Short mmCIF file of C-alpha atoms and ligand atoms in Angstrom, two decimals:
data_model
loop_
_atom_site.label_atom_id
_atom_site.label_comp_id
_atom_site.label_asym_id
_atom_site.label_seq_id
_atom_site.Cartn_x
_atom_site.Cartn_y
_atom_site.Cartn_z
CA UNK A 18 -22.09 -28.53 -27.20
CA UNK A 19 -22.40 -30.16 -30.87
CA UNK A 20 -21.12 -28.70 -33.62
CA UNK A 21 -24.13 -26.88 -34.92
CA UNK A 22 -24.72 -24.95 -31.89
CA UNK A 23 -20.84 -23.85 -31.50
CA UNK A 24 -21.48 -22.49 -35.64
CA UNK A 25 -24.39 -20.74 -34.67
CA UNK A 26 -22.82 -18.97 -30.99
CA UNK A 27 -20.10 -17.99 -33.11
CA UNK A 28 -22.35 -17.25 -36.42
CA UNK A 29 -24.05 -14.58 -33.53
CA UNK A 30 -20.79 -12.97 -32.71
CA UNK A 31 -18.86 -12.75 -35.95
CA UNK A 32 -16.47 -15.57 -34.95
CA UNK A 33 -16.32 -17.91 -37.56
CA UNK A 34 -12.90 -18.22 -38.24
CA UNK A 35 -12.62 -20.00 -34.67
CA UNK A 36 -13.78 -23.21 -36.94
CA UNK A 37 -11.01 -22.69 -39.52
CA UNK A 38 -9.05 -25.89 -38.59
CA UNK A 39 -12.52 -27.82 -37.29
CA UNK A 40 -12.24 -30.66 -40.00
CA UNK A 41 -8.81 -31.71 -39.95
CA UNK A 42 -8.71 -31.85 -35.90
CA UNK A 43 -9.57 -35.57 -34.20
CA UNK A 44 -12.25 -36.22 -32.43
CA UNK A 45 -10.63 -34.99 -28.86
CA UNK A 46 -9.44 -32.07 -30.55
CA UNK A 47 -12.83 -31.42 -31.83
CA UNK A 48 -14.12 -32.00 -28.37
CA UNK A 49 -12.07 -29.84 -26.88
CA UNK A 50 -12.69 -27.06 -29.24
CA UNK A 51 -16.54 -27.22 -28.92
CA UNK A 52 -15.98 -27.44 -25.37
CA UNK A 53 -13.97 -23.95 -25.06
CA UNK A 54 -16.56 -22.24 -27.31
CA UNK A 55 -19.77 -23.54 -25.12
CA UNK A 56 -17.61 -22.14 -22.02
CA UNK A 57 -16.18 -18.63 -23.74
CA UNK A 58 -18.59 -15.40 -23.09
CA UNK A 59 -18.17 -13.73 -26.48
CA UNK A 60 -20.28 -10.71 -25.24
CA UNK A 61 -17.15 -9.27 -24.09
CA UNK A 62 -15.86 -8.81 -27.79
CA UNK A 63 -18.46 -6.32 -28.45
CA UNK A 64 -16.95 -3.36 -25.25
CA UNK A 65 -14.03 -3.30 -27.70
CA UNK A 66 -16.03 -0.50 -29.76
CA UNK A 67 -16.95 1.33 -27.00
CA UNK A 68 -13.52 1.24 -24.71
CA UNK A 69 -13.41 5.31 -24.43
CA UNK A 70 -16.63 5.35 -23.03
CA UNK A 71 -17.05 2.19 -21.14
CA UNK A 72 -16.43 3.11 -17.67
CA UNK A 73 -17.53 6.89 -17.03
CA UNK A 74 -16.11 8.39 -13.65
CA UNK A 75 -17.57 10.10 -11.17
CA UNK A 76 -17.20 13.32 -8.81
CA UNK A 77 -13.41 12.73 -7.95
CA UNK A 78 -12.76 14.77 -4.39
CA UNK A 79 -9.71 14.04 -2.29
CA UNK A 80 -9.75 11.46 1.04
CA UNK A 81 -8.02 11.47 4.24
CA UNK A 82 -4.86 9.41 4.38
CA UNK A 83 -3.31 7.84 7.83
CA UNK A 84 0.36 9.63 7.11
CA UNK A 85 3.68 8.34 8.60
CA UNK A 86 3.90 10.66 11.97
CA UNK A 87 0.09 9.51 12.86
CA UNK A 88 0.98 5.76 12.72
CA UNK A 89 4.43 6.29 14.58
CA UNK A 90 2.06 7.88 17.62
CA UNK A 91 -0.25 4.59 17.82
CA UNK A 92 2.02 1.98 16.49
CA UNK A 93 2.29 -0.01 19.78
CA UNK A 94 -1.65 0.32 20.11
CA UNK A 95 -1.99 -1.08 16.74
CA UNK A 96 0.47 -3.67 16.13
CA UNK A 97 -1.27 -5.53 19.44
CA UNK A 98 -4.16 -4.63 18.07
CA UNK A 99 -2.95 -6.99 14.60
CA UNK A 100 -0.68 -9.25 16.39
CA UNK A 101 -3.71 -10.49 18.74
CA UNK A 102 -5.92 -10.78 15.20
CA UNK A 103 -2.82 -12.89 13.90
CA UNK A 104 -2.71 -15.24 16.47
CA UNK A 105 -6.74 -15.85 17.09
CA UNK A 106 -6.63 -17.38 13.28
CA UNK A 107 -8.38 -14.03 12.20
CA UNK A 108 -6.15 -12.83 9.28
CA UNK A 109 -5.35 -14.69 5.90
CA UNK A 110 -3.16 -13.45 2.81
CA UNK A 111 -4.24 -13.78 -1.07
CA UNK A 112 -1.30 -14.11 -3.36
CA UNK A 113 -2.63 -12.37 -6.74
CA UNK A 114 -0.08 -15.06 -8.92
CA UNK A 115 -2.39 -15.30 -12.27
CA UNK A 116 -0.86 -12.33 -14.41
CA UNK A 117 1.41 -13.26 -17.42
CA UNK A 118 4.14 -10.76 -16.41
CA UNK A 119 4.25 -10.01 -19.85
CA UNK A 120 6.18 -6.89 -19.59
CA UNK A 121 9.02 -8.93 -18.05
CA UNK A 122 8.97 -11.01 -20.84
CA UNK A 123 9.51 -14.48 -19.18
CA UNK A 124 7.38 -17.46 -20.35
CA UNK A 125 7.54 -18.43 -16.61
CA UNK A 126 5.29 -17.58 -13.70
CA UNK A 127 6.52 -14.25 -12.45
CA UNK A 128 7.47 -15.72 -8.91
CA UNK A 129 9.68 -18.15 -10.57
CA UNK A 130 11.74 -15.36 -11.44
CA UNK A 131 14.97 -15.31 -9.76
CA UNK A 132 16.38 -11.77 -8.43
CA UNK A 133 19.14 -12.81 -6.93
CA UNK A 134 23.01 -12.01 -7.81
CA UNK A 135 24.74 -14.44 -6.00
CA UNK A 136 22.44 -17.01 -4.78
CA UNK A 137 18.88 -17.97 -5.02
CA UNK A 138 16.30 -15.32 -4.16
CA UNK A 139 13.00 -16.14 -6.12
CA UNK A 140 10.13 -13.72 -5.95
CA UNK A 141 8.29 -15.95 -4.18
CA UNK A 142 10.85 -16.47 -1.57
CA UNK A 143 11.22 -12.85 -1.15
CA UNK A 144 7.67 -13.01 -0.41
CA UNK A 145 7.21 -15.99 1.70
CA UNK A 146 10.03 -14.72 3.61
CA UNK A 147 8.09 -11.09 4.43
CA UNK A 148 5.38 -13.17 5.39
CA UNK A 149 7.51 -15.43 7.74
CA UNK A 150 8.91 -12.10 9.72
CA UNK A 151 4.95 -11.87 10.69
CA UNK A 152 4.73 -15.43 11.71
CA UNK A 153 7.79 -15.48 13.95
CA UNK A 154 6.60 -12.63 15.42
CA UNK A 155 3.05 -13.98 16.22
CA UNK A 156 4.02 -17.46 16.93
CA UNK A 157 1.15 -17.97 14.57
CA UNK A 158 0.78 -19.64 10.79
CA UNK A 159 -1.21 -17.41 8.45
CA UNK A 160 -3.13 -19.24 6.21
CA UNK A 161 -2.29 -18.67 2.43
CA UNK A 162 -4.26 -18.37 -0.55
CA UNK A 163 -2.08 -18.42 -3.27
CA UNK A 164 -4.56 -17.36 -7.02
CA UNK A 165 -2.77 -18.70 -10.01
CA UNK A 166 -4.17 -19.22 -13.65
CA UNK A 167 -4.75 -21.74 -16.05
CA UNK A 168 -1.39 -20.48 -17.75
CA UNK A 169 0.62 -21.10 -14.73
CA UNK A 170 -1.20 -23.64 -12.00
CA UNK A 171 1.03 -26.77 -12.63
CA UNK A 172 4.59 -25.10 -12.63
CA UNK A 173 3.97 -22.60 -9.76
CA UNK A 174 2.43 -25.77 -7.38
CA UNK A 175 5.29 -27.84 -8.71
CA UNK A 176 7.95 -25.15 -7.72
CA UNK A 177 6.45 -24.34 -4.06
CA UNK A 178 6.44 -28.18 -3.71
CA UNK A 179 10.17 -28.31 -5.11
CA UNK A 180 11.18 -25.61 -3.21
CA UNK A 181 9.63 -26.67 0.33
CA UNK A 182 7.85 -24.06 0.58
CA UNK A 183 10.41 -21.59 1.18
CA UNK A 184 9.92 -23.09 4.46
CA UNK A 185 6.47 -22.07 4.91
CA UNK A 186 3.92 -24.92 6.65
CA UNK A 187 2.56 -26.68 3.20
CA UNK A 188 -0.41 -27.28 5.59
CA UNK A 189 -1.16 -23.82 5.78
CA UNK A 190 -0.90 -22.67 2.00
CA UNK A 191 -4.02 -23.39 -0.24
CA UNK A 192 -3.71 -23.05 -4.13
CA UNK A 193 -6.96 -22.22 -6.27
CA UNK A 194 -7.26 -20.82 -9.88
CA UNK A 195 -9.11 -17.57 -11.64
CA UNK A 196 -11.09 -17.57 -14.60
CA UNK A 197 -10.00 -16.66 -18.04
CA UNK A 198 -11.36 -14.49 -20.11
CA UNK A 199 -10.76 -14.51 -24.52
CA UNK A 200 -8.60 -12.07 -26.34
CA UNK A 201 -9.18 -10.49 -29.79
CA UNK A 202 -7.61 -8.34 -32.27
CA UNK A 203 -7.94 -4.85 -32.33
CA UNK A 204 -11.74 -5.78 -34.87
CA UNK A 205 -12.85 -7.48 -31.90
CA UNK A 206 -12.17 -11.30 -33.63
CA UNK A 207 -10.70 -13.43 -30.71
CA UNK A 208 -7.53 -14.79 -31.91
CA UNK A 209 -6.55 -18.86 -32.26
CA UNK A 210 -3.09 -19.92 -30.03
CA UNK A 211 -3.82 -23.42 -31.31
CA UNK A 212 -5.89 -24.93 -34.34
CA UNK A 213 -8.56 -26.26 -31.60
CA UNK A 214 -7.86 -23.30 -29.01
CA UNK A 215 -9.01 -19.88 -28.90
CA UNK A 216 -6.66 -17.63 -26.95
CA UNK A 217 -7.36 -16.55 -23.66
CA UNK A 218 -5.68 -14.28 -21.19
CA UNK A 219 -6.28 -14.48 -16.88
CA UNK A 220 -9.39 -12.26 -16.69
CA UNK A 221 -7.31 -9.86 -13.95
CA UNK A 222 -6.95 -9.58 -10.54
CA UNK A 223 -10.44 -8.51 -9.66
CA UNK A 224 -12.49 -12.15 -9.72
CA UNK A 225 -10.07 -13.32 -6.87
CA UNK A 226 -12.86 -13.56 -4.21
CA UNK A 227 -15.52 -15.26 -6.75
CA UNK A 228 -12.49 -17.77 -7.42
CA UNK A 229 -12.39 -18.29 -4.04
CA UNK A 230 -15.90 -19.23 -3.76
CA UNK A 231 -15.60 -21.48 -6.30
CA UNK A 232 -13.06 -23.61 -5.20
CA UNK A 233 -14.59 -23.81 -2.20
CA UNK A 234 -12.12 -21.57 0.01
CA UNK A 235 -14.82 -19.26 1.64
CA UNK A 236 -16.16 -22.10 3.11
CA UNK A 237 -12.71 -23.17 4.84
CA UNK A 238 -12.12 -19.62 6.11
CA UNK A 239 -15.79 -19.61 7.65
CA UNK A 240 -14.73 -22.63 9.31
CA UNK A 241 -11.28 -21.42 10.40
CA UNK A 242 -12.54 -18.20 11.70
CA UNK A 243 -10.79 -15.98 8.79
CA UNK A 244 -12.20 -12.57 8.73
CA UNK A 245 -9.38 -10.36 7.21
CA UNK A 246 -7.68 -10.74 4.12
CA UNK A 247 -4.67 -9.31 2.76
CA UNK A 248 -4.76 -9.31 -1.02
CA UNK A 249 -0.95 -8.23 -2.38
CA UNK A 250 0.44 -8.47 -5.81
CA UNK A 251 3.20 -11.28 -6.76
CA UNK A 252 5.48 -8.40 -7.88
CA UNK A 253 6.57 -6.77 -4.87
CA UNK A 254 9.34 -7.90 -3.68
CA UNK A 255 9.25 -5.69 -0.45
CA UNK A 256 6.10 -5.47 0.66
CA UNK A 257 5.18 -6.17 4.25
CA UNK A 258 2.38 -9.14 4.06
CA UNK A 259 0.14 -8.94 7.08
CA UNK A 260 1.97 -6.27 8.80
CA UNK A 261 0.24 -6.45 12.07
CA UNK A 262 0.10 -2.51 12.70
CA UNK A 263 -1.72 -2.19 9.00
CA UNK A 264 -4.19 -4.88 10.23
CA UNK A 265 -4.52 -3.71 13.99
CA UNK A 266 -5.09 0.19 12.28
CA UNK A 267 -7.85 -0.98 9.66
CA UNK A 268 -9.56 -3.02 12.68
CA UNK A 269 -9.17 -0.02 15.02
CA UNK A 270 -10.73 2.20 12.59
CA UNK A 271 -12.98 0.42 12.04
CA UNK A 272 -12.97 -0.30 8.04
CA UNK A 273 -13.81 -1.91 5.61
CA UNK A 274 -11.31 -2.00 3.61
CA UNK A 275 -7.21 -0.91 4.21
CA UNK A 276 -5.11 0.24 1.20
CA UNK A 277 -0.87 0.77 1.76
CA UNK A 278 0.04 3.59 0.31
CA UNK A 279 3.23 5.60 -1.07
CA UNK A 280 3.91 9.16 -1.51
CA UNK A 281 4.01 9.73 -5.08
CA UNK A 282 7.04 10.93 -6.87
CA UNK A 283 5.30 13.37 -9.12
CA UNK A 284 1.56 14.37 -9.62
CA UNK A 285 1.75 12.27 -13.00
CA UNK A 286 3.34 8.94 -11.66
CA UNK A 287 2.18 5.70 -12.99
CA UNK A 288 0.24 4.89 -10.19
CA UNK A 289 -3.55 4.68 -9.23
CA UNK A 290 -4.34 7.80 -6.61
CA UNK A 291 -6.51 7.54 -3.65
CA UNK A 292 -9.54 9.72 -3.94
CA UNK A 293 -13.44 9.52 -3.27
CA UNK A 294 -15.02 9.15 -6.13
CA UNK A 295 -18.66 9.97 -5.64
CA UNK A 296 -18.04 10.30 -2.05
CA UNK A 297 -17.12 7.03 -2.03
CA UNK A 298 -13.18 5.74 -1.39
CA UNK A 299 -12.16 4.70 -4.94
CA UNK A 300 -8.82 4.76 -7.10
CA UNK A 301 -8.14 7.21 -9.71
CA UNK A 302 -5.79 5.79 -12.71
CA UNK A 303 -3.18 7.82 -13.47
CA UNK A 304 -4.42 7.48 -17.48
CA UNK A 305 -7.82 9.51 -15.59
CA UNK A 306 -5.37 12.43 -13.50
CA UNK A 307 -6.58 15.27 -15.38
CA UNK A 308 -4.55 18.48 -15.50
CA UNK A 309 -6.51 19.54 -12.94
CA UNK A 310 -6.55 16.77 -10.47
CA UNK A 311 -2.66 17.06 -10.74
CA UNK A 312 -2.04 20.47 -10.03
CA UNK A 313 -5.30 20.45 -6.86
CA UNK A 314 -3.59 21.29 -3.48
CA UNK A 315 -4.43 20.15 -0.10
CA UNK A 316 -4.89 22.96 2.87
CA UNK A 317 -1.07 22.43 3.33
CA UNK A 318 -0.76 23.20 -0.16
CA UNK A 319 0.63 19.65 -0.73
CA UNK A 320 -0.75 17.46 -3.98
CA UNK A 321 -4.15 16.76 -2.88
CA UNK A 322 -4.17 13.48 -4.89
CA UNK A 323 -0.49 12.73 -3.31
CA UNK A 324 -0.79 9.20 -2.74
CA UNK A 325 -0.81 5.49 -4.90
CA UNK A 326 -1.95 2.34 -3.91
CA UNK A 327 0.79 -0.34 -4.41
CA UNK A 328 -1.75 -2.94 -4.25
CA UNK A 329 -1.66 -4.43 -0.83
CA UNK A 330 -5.42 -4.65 0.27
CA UNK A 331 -6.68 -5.69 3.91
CA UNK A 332 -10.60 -6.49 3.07
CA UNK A 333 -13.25 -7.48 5.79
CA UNK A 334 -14.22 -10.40 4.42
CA UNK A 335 -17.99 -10.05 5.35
CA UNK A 336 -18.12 -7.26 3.51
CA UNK A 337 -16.84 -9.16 0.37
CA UNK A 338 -19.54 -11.33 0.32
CA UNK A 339 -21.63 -8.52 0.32
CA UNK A 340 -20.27 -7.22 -2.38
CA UNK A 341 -19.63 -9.57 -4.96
CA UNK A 342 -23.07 -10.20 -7.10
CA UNK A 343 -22.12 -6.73 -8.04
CA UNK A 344 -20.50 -6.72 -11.33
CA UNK A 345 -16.96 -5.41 -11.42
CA UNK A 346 -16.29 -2.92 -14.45
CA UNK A 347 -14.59 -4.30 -17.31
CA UNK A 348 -11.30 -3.43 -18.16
CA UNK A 349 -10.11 -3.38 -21.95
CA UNK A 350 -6.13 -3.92 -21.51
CA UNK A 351 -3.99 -3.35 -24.99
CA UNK A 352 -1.29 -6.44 -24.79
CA UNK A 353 1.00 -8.92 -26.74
CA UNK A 354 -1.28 -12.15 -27.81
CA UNK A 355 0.52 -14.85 -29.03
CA UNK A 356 -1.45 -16.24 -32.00
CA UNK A 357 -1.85 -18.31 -34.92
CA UNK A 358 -0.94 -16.43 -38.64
CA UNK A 359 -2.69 -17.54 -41.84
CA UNK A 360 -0.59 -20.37 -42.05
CA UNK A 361 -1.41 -21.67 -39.06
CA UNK A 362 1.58 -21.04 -37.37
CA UNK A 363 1.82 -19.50 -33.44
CA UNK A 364 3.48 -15.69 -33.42
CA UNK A 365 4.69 -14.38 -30.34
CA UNK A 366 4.28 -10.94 -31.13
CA UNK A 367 7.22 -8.32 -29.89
CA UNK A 368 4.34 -5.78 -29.59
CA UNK A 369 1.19 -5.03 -28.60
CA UNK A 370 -1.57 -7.16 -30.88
CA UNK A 371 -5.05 -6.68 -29.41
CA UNK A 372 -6.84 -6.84 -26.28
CA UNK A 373 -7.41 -9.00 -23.15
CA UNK A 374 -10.59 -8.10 -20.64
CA UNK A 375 -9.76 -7.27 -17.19
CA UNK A 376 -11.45 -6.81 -13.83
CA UNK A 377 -9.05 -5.00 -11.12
CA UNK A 378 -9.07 -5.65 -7.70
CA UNK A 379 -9.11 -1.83 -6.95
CA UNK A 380 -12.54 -1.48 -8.37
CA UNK A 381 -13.74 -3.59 -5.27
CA UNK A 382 -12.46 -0.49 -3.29
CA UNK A 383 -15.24 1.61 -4.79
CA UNK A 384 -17.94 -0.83 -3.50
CA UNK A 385 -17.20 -0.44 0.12
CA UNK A 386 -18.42 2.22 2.42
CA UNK A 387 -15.28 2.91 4.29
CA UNK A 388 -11.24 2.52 3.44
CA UNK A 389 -7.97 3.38 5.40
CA UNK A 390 -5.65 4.49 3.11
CA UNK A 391 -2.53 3.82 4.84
CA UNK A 392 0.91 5.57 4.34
CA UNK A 393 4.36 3.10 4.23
CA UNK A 394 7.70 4.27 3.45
CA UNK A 395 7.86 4.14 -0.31
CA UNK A 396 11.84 2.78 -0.05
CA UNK A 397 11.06 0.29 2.59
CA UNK A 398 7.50 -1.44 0.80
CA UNK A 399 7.77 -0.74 -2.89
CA UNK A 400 9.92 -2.52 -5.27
CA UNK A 401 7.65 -3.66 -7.43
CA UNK A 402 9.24 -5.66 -11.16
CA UNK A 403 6.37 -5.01 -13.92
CA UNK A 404 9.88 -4.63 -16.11
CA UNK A 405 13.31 -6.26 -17.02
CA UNK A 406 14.82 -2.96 -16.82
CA UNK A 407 14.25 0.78 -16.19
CA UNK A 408 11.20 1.65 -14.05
CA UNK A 409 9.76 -0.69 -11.90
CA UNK A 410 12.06 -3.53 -12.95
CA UNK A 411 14.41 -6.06 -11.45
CA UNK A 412 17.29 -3.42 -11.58
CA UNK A 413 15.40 -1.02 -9.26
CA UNK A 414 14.09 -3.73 -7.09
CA UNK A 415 17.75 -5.25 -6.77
CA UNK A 416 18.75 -1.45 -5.65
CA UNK A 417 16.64 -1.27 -3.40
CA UNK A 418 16.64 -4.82 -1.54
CA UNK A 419 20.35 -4.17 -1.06
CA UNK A 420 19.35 -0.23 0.50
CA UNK A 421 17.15 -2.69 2.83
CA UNK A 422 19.64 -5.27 3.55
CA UNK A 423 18.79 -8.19 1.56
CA UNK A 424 21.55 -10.01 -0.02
CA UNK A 425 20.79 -10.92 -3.16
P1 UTP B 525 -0.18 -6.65 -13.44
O1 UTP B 525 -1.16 -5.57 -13.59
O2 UTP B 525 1.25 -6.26 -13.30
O3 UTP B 525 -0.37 -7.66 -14.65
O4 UTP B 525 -0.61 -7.53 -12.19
P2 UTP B 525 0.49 -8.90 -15.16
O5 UTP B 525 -0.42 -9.63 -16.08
O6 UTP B 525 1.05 -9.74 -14.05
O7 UTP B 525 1.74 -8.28 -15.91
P3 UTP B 525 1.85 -7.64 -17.37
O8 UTP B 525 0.97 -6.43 -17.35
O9 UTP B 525 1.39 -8.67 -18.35
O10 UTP B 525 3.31 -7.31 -17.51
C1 UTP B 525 -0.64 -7.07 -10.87
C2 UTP B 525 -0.86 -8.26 -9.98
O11 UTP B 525 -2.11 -8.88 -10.27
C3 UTP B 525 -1.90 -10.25 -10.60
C4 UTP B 525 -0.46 -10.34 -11.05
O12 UTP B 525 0.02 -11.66 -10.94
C5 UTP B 525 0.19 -9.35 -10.11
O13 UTP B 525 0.38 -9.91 -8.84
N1 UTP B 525 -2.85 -10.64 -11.66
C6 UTP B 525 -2.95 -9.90 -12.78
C7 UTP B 525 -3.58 -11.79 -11.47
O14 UTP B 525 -3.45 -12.48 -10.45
N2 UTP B 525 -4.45 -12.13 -12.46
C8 UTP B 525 -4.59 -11.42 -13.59
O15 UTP B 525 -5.42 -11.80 -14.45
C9 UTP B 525 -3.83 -10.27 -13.75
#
């Protein structure tokens, strides 16, 4: 794009000030700069006025979850049912390893992150070695598919490489990047982190299967025979990864779509709910539990909206495909943004500054005709570390690792 053009885009959006520094950057720079502004959708910037009303819900009804006594009956039946998936090559995993972690304030990749107390444990480890309980116990590799961002492709490669793997099979482990997306002030004007670089934030976990048909991975997994995948999060460091009786119940069932769940701790926990939303399986944030959501009661009289997802997906991957030219909602996300002050010079911001635009991977739930939401013991498969301490942070994950018997 030539310079004219990138003045005009921005002249159209109100984003000027992107060519403060334009004349005293060199001709790379400059490139560079025009480059990023051809590339940027600045349509984006304009939801920031209408964030209350951007993504209206539906009719939210409650939906049948597969509880803890109902999986103990068929677990046998079902964990053949995943093991024999596992070892015809028909299962996959998605690492969702793009988010900044900014809550746990490390510049690092969040995986980098070391738990342990007194030796190594790296998220990542922790992960790789849930995923390696499945493997021994198949006798099969599953492939991985490990998402990263632009903010964090080079050191989390250069780490798996350092670290061997964990000793996972390198051969088997596939690294591919998500888009980003700009973020703005609270006005809506993005904000600079360099004098030739508008800031930009991982666009969330929701483009993870247009990523992968980008870089080419659908392809490979049509070729490899690939037809579940289980998408987790980077965060939990207890979560089962291809638990064979989650993928033999979701196959048995017959769905689309399976979604662990956890009992919540009370009816206005931090966590998305499993509902139907237009008689459709969707997630309810807990920012949309009403009053009256939280105090509905099943015919048991429990919490009829008693359950959160802990983000660890099994999707059918035919039915992604089908899925995907449909546009995700858009997610406006409140968050720190390092950027440049008046003088040019980069503030990392203690709080909140602006806005980044997110699609979720739970709106993909909504999309599909059927989902298994699937009950695991919350101390066993939840210790997730959004935080350095308190809720949700590597304190409560470290208490609960040791409860399980990991020494950290
Ligand atoms: P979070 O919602 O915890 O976001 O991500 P985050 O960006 O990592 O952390 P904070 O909010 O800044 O503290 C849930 C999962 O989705 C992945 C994360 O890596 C994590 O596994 N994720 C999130 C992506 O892969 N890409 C994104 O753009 C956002």
């Amino acid at each position: 794009m030539e310079y004219q053009e990138a003045y005009d885009k921005l002249n159209k959006y109100g984003q000027l000030h992107v060519l403060k520094y334009y004349q005293e950057l060199d001709q790379e720079e400059q490139k560079i700069l025009l480059q990023q502004i051809e590339q940027t959708d600045f349509d984006v910037l304009s939801l920031c006025q209408k964030k209350e009303t951007l993504n209206p819900r539906g009719e939210i009804d409650p939906i049948g979850v597969m509880q803890l006594p109902e999986i103990a009956a068929k677990r046998e039946e079902y964990t053949q049912i995943g093991l024999d998936a596992i070892r015809a090559g028909k299962v996959g995993a998605v690492l969702l390893a793009g988010g900044m972690g900014t809550r746990l304030g490390s510049d690092a990749p969040k995986g980098v992150y070391n738990i342990g107390l007194t030796r190594d444990v790296f998220i990542f480890q922790r992960l790789i070695e849930n995923l390696l309980d499945v493997v021994h116990q198949a006798g099969a590799w599953i492939p991985l598919y490990v998402m990263t961002s632009d903010k964090n492709h080079e050191t989390t490669t250069a780490f798996f490489k350092e670290k061997k793997y964990f000793g996972y099979n390198a051969d088997y482990v596939t690294f591919f990047m998500q888009d980003m997306a700009p973020a703005c002030d609270y006005e809506g004007k993005v904000y600079m982190e360099a004098r030739n670089k508008i800031s930009t934030s991982p666009n969330g976990n929701g483009g993870w299967f247009l990523s992968m048909m980008k870089w080419g991975i659908v392809d490979q997994i049509h070729k490899a025979g690939v037809e579940w995948l289980n998408v987790f999060a980077v965060d939990n460091v207890l979560q089962r990864i291809a638990d064979p009786c989650f993928v033999g119940a979701t196959i048995a069932t017959d769905s689309a779509v399976g979604a662990k769940v956890v009992k919540k701790t009370a009816p206005d926990e931090k966590v998305g709910a499993m509902c139907l939303e237009d008689g459709k399986p969707s997630i309810v944030e807990y920012y949309d539990m009403t009053e009256e959501l939280m105090a509905a009661k099943d015919e048991n009289g429990e919490p009829a909206y008693n359950f959160g997802v802990i983000l660890n997906y099994l999707f059918r991957e035919k039915d992604l495909e089908e899925i995907v030219a449909k546009k995700l909602p858009l997610h406006i996300v409140e968050k720190k943004i390092p950027y440049l002050d008046e003088k040019g010079e980069l503030v990392k911001p203690e709080s909140p500054n602006g806005y980044k635009f997110e699609q979720l991977v739970l709106d993909m739930i909504h999309e599909l005709d059927s989902c298994l939401p699937y009950e695991v013991v919350r101390n066993k498969e939840f210790a997730p570390i959004k935080n350095k301490t308190g809720v949700d942070s590597v304190d409560s994950a470290r208490e609960l690792c040791k409860e399980n018997g990991i020494v950290l």
